[in-house]
mmCIF file of C-alpha atoms in Angstrom:
data_model
loop_
_atom_site.group_PDB
_atom_site.id
_atom_site.type_symbol
_atom_site.label_atom_id
_atom_site.label_comp_id
_atom_site.label_asym_id
_atom_site.label_seq_id
_atom_site.Cartn_x
_atom_site.Cartn_y
_atom_site.Cartn_z
ATOM 1 C CA GLN F 1 0.042 0.188 -0.103
ATOM 2 C CA LYS F 2 1.695 3.290 -1.201
ATOM 3 C CA GLU F 3 1.686 5.444 1.688
ATOM 4 C CA VAL F 4 -0.817 8.716 -0.409
ATOM 5 C CA GLU F 5 -3.250 6.963 -2.492
ATOM 6 C CA GLN F 6 -4.891 9.444 -5.733
ATOM 7 C CA ASN F 7 -7.082 8.016 -8.121
ATOM 8 C CA SER F 8 -4.959 9.069 -11.216
ATOM 9 C CA GLY F 9 -8.365 9.857 -13.615
ATOM 10 C CA PRO F 10 -8.326 11.869 -15.750
ATOM 11 C CA LEU F 11 -10.836 13.482 -13.592
ATOM 12 C CA SER F 12 -13.504 15.576 -16.839
ATOM 13 C CA VAL F 13 -16.001 17.587 -15.841
ATOM 14 C CA PRO F 14 -17.484 20.357 -17.908
ATOM 15 C CA GLU F 15 -16.955 24.272 -17.341
ATOM 16 C CA GLY F 16 -18.573 25.714 -13.645
ATOM 17 C CA ALA F 17 -18.812 22.318 -12.830
ATOM 18 C CA ILE F 18 -17.920 21.802 -8.332
ATOM 19 C CA ALA F 19 -14.453 19.227 -9.264
ATOM 20 C CA SER F 20 -13.076 16.562 -6.237
ATOM 21 C CA LEU F 21 -10.354 15.824 -6.329
ATOM 22 C CA ASN F 22 -9.581 13.195 -3.539
ATOM 23 C CA CYS F 23 -6.678 11.554 -1.259
ATOM 24 C CA THR F 24 -5.223 8.729 1.274
ATOM 25 C CA TYR F 25 -3.313 8.529 3.090
ATOM 26 C CA SER F 26 -1.810 5.993 5.261
ATOM 27 C CA ASP F 27 0.308 6.956 8.288
ATOM 28 C CA ARG F 28 -2.916 7.936 10.837
ATOM 29 C CA GLY F 29 0.289 9.524 13.502
ATOM 30 C CA SER F 30 0.196 12.597 9.697
ATOM 31 C CA GLN F 31 -0.011 16.313 10.913
ATOM 32 C CA SER F 32 0.066 18.368 7.615
ATOM 33 C CA PHE F 33 -1.739 17.839 4.415
ATOM 34 C CA PHE F 34 -1.238 19.172 1.532
ATOM 35 C CA TRP F 35 -2.729 20.040 -2.225
ATOM 36 C CA TYR F 36 0.078 21.604 -5.378
ATOM 37 C CA ARG F 37 -1.600 21.761 -8.313
ATOM 38 C CA GLN F 38 1.597 20.905 -11.489
ATOM 39 C CA TYR F 39 1.020 22.053 -14.995
ATOM 40 C CA SER F 40 2.680 19.904 -17.541
ATOM 41 C CA GLY F 41 5.571 20.715 -17.678
ATOM 42 C CA LYS F 42 6.261 22.718 -14.564
ATOM 43 C CA SER F 43 6.785 22.946 -11.193
ATOM 44 C CA PRO F 44 4.083 21.745 -8.283
ATOM 45 C CA GLU F 45 2.886 25.256 -6.994
ATOM 46 C CA LEU F 46 0.778 25.056 -3.238
ATOM 47 C CA ILE F 47 -2.351 25.964 -3.330
ATOM 48 C CA MET F 48 -3.335 24.905 0.139
ATOM 49 C CA SER F 49 -2.637 23.825 3.325
ATOM 50 C CA ILE F 50 -4.816 21.411 6.065
ATOM 51 C CA TYR F 51 -3.850 20.638 9.463
ATOM 52 C CA SER F 52 -7.303 20.428 11.437
ATOM 53 C CA ASN F 53 -10.561 19.137 10.531
ATOM 54 C CA GLY F 54 -12.964 20.384 8.609
ATOM 55 C CA ASP F 55 -12.917 22.162 6.069
ATOM 56 C CA LYS F 56 -10.397 25.212 4.897
ATOM 57 C CA GLU F 57 -11.741 27.359 2.742
ATOM 58 C CA ASP F 58 -9.427 29.549 -0.338
ATOM 59 C CA GLY F 59 -11.306 31.553 -2.873
ATOM 60 C CA ARG F 60 -12.780 28.472 -5.352
ATOM 61 C CA PHE F 61 -10.181 25.901 -2.972
ATOM 62 C CA THR F 62 -11.935 23.802 -0.051
ATOM 63 C CA ALA F 63 -9.598 21.671 1.481
ATOM 64 C CA GLN F 64 -11.016 18.567 3.422
ATOM 65 C CA LEU F 65 -10.043 16.792 5.948
ATOM 66 C CA ASN F 66 -10.488 13.676 7.814
ATOM 67 C CA LYS F 67 -8.051 12.492 10.221
ATOM 68 C CA ALA F 68 -10.036 8.969 11.619
ATOM 69 C CA SER F 69 -10.803 8.480 7.755
ATOM 70 C CA GLN F 70 -7.183 9.004 6.811
ATOM 71 C CA TYR F 71 -9.015 11.402 4.267
ATOM 72 C CA VAL F 72 -7.991 14.443 2.825
ATOM 73 C CA SER F 73 -10.063 16.424 -0.633
ATOM 74 C CA LEU F 74 -10.335 19.163 -2.816
ATOM 75 C CA LEU F 75 -13.507 20.887 -4.464
ATOM 76 C CA ILE F 76 -12.860 23.225 -7.431
ATOM 77 C CA ARG F 77 -16.280 25.229 -7.644
ATOM 78 C CA ASP F 78 -17.192 26.858 -10.297
ATOM 79 C CA SER F 79 -14.206 25.342 -11.773
ATOM 80 C CA GLN F 80 -12.222 27.315 -15.596
ATOM 81 C CA PRO F 81 -10.150 25.030 -18.821
ATOM 82 C CA SER F 82 -6.928 27.298 -16.474
ATOM 83 C CA ASP F 83 -7.650 24.667 -13.252
ATOM 84 C CA SER F 84 -6.245 21.513 -16.126
ATOM 85 C CA ALA F 85 -3.537 20.098 -14.504
ATOM 86 C CA THR F 86 -2.554 17.588 -12.273
ATOM 87 C CA TYR F 87 -2.948 18.196 -8.556
ATOM 88 C CA LEU F 88 -0.954 16.235 -6.580
ATOM 89 C CA CYS F 89 -1.612 15.626 -2.339
ATOM 90 C CA ALA F 90 1.563 15.691 0.166
ATOM 91 C CA VAL F 91 1.605 14.866 3.275
ATOM 92 C CA ASN F 92 3.624 15.129 6.168
ATOM 93 C CA PRO F 93 4.605 12.570 8.186
ATOM 94 C CA PHE F 94 6.030 13.406 11.279
ATOM 95 C CA MET F 95 4.986 15.540 14.293
ATOM 96 C CA ASN F 96 5.354 18.954 13.664
ATOM 97 C CA THR F 97 9.148 19.794 14.678
ATOM 98 C CA GLY F 98 10.533 21.394 12.625
ATOM 99 C CA PHE F 99 11.165 18.452 10.393
ATOM 100 C CA GLN F 100 9.078 17.753 7.217
ATOM 101 C CA LYS F 101 8.956 14.770 5.375
ATOM 102 C CA LEU F 102 6.528 15.833 2.270
ATOM 103 C CA VAL F 103 5.396 12.290 1.119
ATOM 104 C CA PHE F 104 3.261 12.690 -2.869
ATOM 105 C CA GLY F 105 0.513 10.909 -4.499
ATOM 106 C CA THR F 106 0.712 9.685 -7.940
ATOM 107 C CA GLY F 107 -1.576 13.405 -8.713
ATOM 108 C CA THR F 108 -5.622 13.621 -9.985
ATOM 109 C CA ARG F 109 -5.277 14.448 -13.719
ATOM 110 C CA LEU F 110 -8.231 16.879 -14.488
ATOM 111 C CA LEU F 111 -9.339 18.385 -17.105
ATOM 112 C CA VAL F 112 -12.266 21.048 -17.510
ATOM 113 C CA SER F 113 -13.485 22.092 -20.892
ATOM 114 C CA PRO F 114 -15.154 25.029 -22.614
ATOM 115 C CA GLY I 1 15.404 36.290 -4.181
ATOM 116 C CA ALA I 2 11.581 35.365 -4.780
ATOM 117 C CA GLY I 3 11.637 32.319 -5.329
ATOM 118 C CA VAL I 4 13.318 28.673 -5.115
ATOM 119 C CA SER I 5 15.973 28.717 -8.009
ATOM 120 C CA GLN I 6 17.620 25.788 -10.129
ATOM 121 C CA SER I 7 20.617 25.853 -12.165
ATOM 122 C CA PRO I 8 20.927 24.120 -14.997
ATOM 123 C CA ARG I 9 17.212 23.540 -15.653
ATOM 124 C CA TYR I 10 17.941 21.047 -18.727
ATOM 125 C CA LYS I 11 20.938 19.249 -19.107
ATOM 126 C CA VAL I 12 21.684 16.211 -20.441
ATOM 127 C CA ALA I 13 24.368 13.467 -19.554
ATOM 128 C CA LYS I 14 25.881 11.149 -21.011
ATOM 129 C CA ARG I 15 25.681 7.536 -19.377
ATOM 130 C CA GLY I 16 28.754 7.682 -17.947
ATOM 131 C CA GLN I 17 29.428 11.024 -16.732
ATOM 132 C CA ASP I 18 29.015 13.189 -13.438
ATOM 133 C CA VAL I 19 26.180 15.726 -13.250
ATOM 134 C CA ALA I 20 25.942 18.256 -10.339
ATOM 135 C CA LEU I 21 22.874 20.411 -9.917
ATOM 136 C CA ARG I 22 22.445 23.854 -7.896
ATOM 137 C CA CYS I 23 19.265 25.115 -5.784
ATOM 138 C CA ASP I 24 19.564 28.178 -4.612
ATOM 139 C CA PRO I 25 16.268 28.059 -2.159
ATOM 140 C CA ILE I 26 14.210 31.035 -0.311
ATOM 141 C CA SER I 27 16.389 33.503 1.915
ATOM 142 C CA GLY I 28 15.977 32.708 5.069
ATOM 143 C CA HIS I 29 14.321 29.049 4.120
ATOM 144 C CA VAL I 30 16.087 26.752 6.639
ATOM 145 C CA SER I 31 14.440 23.649 5.701
ATOM 146 C CA LEU I 32 15.374 22.230 1.970
ATOM 147 C CA PHE I 33 14.747 19.287 -0.090
ATOM 148 C CA TRP I 34 15.904 17.578 -3.059
ATOM 149 C CA TYR I 35 12.963 15.948 -4.795
ATOM 150 C CA GLN I 36 12.783 13.036 -7.855
ATOM 151 C CA GLN I 37 10.152 13.021 -9.750
ATOM 152 C CA ALA I 38 9.917 10.565 -12.864
ATOM 153 C CA LEU I 39 6.922 11.218 -15.448
ATOM 154 C CA GLY I 40 3.506 10.625 -14.747
ATOM 155 C CA GLN I 41 4.930 10.065 -10.740
ATOM 156 C CA GLY I 42 4.314 12.969 -8.196
ATOM 157 C CA PRO I 43 7.396 13.935 -7.323
ATOM 158 C CA GLU I 44 9.864 10.872 -4.744
ATOM 159 C CA PHE I 45 11.606 12.551 -1.527
ATOM 160 C CA LEU I 46 15.739 12.483 -1.954
ATOM 161 C CA THR I 47 16.611 13.771 1.556
ATOM 162 C CA TYR I 48 16.492 17.030 3.559
ATOM 163 C CA PHE I 49 18.765 19.853 5.631
ATOM 164 C CA GLN I 50 17.920 21.602 8.198
ATOM 165 C CA ASN I 51 20.607 24.225 8.034
ATOM 166 C CA GLU I 52 23.841 22.702 6.885
ATOM 167 C CA ALA I 53 22.911 19.626 8.223
ATOM 168 C CA GLN I 54 21.946 16.406 5.911
ATOM 169 C CA LEU I 55 19.017 15.291 9.029
ATOM 170 C CA ASP I 56 17.300 12.068 6.115
ATOM 171 C CA LYS I 57 18.887 11.210 3.125
ATOM 172 C CA SER I 58 17.252 7.671 2.918
ATOM 173 C CA GLY I 59 15.619 9.396 0.149
ATOM 174 C CA LEU I 60 18.799 8.449 -2.473
ATOM 175 C CA PRO I 61 18.606 5.872 -4.197
ATOM 176 C CA SER I 62 22.111 5.153 -4.267
ATOM 177 C CA ASP I 63 26.197 5.436 -3.101
ATOM 178 C CA ARG I 64 26.718 7.790 -6.763
ATOM 179 C CA PHE I 65 24.048 10.320 -5.271
ATOM 180 C CA PHE I 66 25.896 12.917 -2.517
ATOM 181 C CA ALA I 67 23.696 16.100 -1.352
ATOM 182 C CA GLU I 68 25.360 19.015 -0.104
ATOM 183 C CA ARG I 69 24.901 22.654 1.872
ATOM 184 C CA PRO I 70 27.822 23.623 3.134
ATOM 185 C CA GLU I 71 26.402 27.035 4.606
ATOM 186 C CA GLY I 72 23.239 26.821 5.242
ATOM 187 C CA SER I 73 21.900 28.058 2.251
ATOM 188 C CA VAL I 74 22.924 27.234 -1.735
ATOM 189 C CA SER I 75 22.488 23.162 -2.599
ATOM 190 C CA THR I 76 24.240 21.095 -4.912
ATOM 191 C CA LEU I 77 23.038 17.518 -5.947
ATOM 192 C CA LYS I 78 25.633 15.661 -7.373
ATOM 193 C CA ILE I 79 25.494 12.289 -9.310
ATOM 194 C CA GLN I 80 28.323 9.836 -10.221
ATOM 195 C CA ARG I 81 28.573 7.722 -12.903
ATOM 196 C CA THR I 82 25.152 8.824 -14.574
ATOM 197 C CA GLN I 83 22.744 5.601 -15.772
ATOM 198 C CA GLN I 84 19.949 5.962 -18.070
ATOM 199 C CA GLU I 85 17.870 5.206 -15.427
ATOM 200 C CA ASP I 86 18.630 8.404 -12.940
ATOM 201 C CA SER I 87 16.599 10.778 -16.360
ATOM 202 C CA ALA I 88 14.140 12.534 -14.575
ATOM 203 C CA VAL I 89 13.229 15.991 -13.229
ATOM 204 C CA TYR I 90 15.595 17.034 -9.820
ATOM 205 C CA LEU I 91 13.194 19.716 -7.683
ATOM 206 C CA CYS I 92 14.420 21.209 -5.097
ATOM 207 C CA ALA I 93 12.060 22.948 -2.699
ATOM 208 C CA SER I 94 12.385 24.884 0.983
ATOM 209 C CA SER I 95 10.522 26.084 3.788
ATOM 210 C CA GLY I 96 10.605 28.162 6.618
ATOM 211 C CA GLN I 97 10.410 25.923 10.471
ATOM 212 C CA GLY I 98 7.735 26.772 12.759
ATOM 213 C CA VAL I 99 4.140 25.101 12.902
ATOM 214 C CA GLY I 100 3.200 28.480 10.618
ATOM 215 C CA ASN I 101 6.410 27.602 8.503
ATOM 216 C CA THR I 102 6.085 23.945 6.938
ATOM 217 C CA GLU I 103 4.304 25.065 3.767
ATOM 218 C CA ALA I 104 7.299 24.289 1.024
ATOM 219 C CA PHE I 105 7.986 26.171 -2.311
ATOM 220 C CA PHE I 106 9.626 24.281 -4.385
ATOM 221 C CA GLY I 107 11.949 24.928 -7.320
ATOM 222 C CA GLN I 108 11.315 24.770 -11.553
ATOM 223 C CA GLY I 109 13.071 21.936 -12.071
ATOM 224 C CA THR I 110 16.248 20.484 -13.692
ATOM 225 C CA ARG I 111 15.452 18.116 -16.297
ATOM 226 C CA LEU I 112 18.540 15.685 -16.720
ATOM 227 C CA THR I 113 18.716 12.968 -19.645
ATOM 228 C CA VAL I 114 20.597 10.462 -19.266
ATOM 229 C CA VAL I 115 21.955 8.847 -23.119
#
């Protein structure tokens, strides 16, 4: 079992719809969770971080964390063609002592059609 | 600089050649990471520095890989006797320290092609 699992997709949604991206992780002690967006040929770009159970909203993006279920998701409202990219879920499996080792999933490719 | 800077952006090496990849982190960031990303995969952890101390090198795939950060700022990832399986994008990331500074920011990466 991989430490961080994501469906590779592609996930196809029409413009204006809500895109829902999901991620599960195996280390129950994980403390920090991140979503990165990666356009083809580019480096990962941090878009959301979440540290406690519940929802965290930032513009059109909402991250959801459920530590009991070891599940983190990213919702993108009013999806735009420019949102088409690979979305990487990353988990810090260590207690936050100032040390961080992000473990990434393989990413979910999102396609937003006009 | 404003962001993490990596050089070169692209490197073509003949099999058996040694290469050195440079990373200049965000000013003031104490944590620095190297990742390897193969095509269609997520980044895989290679090694981690806190200031000049290499605290974790468990992801380095072989003893041909070596990383250093002698003054706690710029880091170099060196690959000796490159092999075709070393072809990948090598990403460097940096972050601050502490609860509010665990977010890591990536450079543009170095695409290494071994021929």
